[in-house]
mmCIF file of C-alpha atoms in Angstrom:
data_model
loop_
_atom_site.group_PDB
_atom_site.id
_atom_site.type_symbol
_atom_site.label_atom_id
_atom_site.label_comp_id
_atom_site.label_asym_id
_atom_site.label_seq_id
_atom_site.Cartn_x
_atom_site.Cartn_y
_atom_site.Cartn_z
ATOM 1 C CA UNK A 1 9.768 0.454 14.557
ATOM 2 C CA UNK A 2 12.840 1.132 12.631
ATOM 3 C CA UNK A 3 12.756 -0.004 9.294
ATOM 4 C CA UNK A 4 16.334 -1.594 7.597
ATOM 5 C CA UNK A 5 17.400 -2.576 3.916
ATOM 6 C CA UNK A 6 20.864 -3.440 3.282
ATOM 7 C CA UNK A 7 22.962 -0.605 3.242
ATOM 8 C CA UNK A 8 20.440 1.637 3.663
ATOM 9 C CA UNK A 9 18.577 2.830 6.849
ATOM 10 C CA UNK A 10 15.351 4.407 7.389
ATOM 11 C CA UNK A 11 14.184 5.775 10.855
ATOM 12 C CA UNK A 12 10.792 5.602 9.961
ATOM 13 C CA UNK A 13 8.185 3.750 11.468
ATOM 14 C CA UNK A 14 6.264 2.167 9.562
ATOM 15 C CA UNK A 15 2.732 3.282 10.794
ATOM 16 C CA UNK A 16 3.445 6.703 9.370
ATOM 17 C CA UNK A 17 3.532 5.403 5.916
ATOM 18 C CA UNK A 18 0.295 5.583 4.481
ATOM 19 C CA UNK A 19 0.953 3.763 0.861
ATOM 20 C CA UNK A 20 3.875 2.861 -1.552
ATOM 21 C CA UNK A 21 3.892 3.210 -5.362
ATOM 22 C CA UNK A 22 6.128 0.931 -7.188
ATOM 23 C CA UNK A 23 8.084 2.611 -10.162
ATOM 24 C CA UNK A 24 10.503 0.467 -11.967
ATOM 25 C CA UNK A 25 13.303 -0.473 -9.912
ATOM 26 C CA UNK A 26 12.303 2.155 -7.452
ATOM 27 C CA UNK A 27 9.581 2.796 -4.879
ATOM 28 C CA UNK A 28 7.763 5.561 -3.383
ATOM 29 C CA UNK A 29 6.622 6.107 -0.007
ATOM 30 C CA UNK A 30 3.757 8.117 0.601
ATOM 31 C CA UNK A 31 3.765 9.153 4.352
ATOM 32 C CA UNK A 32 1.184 11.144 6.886
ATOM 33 C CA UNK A 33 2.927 14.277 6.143
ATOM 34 C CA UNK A 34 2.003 14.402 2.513
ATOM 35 C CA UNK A 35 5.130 13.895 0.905
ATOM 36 C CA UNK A 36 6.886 11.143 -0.297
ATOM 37 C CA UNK A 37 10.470 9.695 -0.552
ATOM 38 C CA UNK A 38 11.850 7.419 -3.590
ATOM 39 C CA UNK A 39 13.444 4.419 -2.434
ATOM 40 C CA UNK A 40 16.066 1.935 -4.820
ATOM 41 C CA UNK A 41 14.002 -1.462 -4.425
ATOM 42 C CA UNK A 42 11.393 -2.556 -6.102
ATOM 43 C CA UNK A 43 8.023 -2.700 -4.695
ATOM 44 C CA UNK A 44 8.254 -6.816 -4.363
ATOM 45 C CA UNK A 45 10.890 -6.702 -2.164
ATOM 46 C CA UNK A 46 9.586 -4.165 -0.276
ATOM 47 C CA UNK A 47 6.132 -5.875 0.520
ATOM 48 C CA UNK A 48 7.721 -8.627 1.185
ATOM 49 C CA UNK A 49 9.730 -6.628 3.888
ATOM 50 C CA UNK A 50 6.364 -5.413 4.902
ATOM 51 C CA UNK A 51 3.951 -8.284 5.272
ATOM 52 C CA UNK A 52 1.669 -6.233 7.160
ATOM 53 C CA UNK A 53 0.305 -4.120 4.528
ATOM 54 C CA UNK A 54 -1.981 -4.937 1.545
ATOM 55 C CA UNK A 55 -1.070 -5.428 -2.187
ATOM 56 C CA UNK A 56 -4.017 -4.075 -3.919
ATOM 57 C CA UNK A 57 -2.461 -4.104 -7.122
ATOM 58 C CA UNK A 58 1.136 -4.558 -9.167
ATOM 59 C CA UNK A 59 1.889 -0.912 -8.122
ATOM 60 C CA UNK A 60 0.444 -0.221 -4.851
ATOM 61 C CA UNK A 61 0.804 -1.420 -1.533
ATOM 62 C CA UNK A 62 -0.944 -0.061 1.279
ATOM 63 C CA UNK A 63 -0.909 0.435 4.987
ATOM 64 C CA UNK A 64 -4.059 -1.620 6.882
ATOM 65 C CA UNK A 65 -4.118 1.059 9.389
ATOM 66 C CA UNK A 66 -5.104 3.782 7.002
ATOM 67 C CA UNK A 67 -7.784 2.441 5.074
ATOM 68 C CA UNK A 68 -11.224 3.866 5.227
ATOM 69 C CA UNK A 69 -13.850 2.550 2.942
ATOM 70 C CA UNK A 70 -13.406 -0.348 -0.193
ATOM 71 C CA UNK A 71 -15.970 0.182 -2.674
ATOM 72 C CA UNK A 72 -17.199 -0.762 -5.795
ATOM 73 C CA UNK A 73 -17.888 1.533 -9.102
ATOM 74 C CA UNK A 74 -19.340 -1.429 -11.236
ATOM 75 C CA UNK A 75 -18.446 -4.291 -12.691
ATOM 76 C CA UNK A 76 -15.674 -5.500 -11.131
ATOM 77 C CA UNK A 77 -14.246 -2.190 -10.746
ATOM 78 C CA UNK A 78 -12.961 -1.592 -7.039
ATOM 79 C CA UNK A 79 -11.373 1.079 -5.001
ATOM 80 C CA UNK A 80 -9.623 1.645 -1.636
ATOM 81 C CA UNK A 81 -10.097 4.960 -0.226
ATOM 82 C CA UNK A 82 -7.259 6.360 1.564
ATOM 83 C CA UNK A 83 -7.774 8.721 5.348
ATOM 84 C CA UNK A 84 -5.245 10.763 3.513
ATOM 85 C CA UNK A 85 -8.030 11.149 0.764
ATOM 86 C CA UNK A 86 -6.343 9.140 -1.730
ATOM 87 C CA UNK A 87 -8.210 6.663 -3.558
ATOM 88 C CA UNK A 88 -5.999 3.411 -5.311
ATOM 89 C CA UNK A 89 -8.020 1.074 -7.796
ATOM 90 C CA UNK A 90 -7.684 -2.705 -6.855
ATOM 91 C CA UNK A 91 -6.881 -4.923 -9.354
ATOM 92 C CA UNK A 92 -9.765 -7.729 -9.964
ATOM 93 C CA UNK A 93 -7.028 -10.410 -9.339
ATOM 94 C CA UNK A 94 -6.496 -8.616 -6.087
ATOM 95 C CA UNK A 95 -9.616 -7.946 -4.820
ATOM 96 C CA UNK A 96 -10.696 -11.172 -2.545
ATOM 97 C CA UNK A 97 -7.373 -11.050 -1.390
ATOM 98 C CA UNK A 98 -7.640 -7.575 -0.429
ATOM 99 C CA UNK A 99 -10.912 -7.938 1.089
ATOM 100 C CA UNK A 100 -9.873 -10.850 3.156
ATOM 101 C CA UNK A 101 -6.931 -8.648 4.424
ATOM 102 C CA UNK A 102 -8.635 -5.890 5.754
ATOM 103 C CA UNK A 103 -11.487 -7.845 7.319
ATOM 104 C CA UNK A 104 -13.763 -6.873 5.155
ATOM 105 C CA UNK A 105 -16.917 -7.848 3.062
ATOM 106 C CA UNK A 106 -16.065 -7.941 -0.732
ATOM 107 C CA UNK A 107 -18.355 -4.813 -1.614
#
């Protein structure tokens, strides 16, 4: 799937990216390969170009597809863990919704 913004193209599909990382005005894409690629739009507009994959928290979004395990590391202290090895906290506002998402039980 080909992935457009106004005035801006990406031929990217979006099961290769694995997470984005909103920073400021701008947004990174974290892809299979291990690199990643700063895009101008914040990371609002972006999920809601995307509605697909998961806001865990107000600076990460991530792809369904390449989550492996949500745990818990106490009170109300949550984590995604990544097949890429990356682990993202989710924010406590976040994490029913987050849960619900990926079809899973809140840990």
């Amino acid at each position: 799937m080909m992935t457009t913004y106004p005035k801006l193209l990406f031929l990217m599909p979006t099961n290769s990216i694995i997470w984005l990382e909103g920073d400021g005005n701008y947004t990174r894409m974290h892809t299979q390969d291990g690199k990643y690629q700063s895009i101008p739009y914040t990371l609002k507009y972006i999920a809601n170009k995307l509605p697909d994959f998961v806001r865990i928290h107000k600076s990460s979004l991530i792809n369904p597809m390449y989550v492996q395990e949500l745990t818990s590391r106490g009170y109300q202290d949550y984590w995604v863990k990544l097949s890429s090895g990356q682990v993202l906290s989710v924010s406590r506002k976040r994490i029913v919704q987050t849960a619900t998402k990926l079809n899973l039980p809140k840990p």
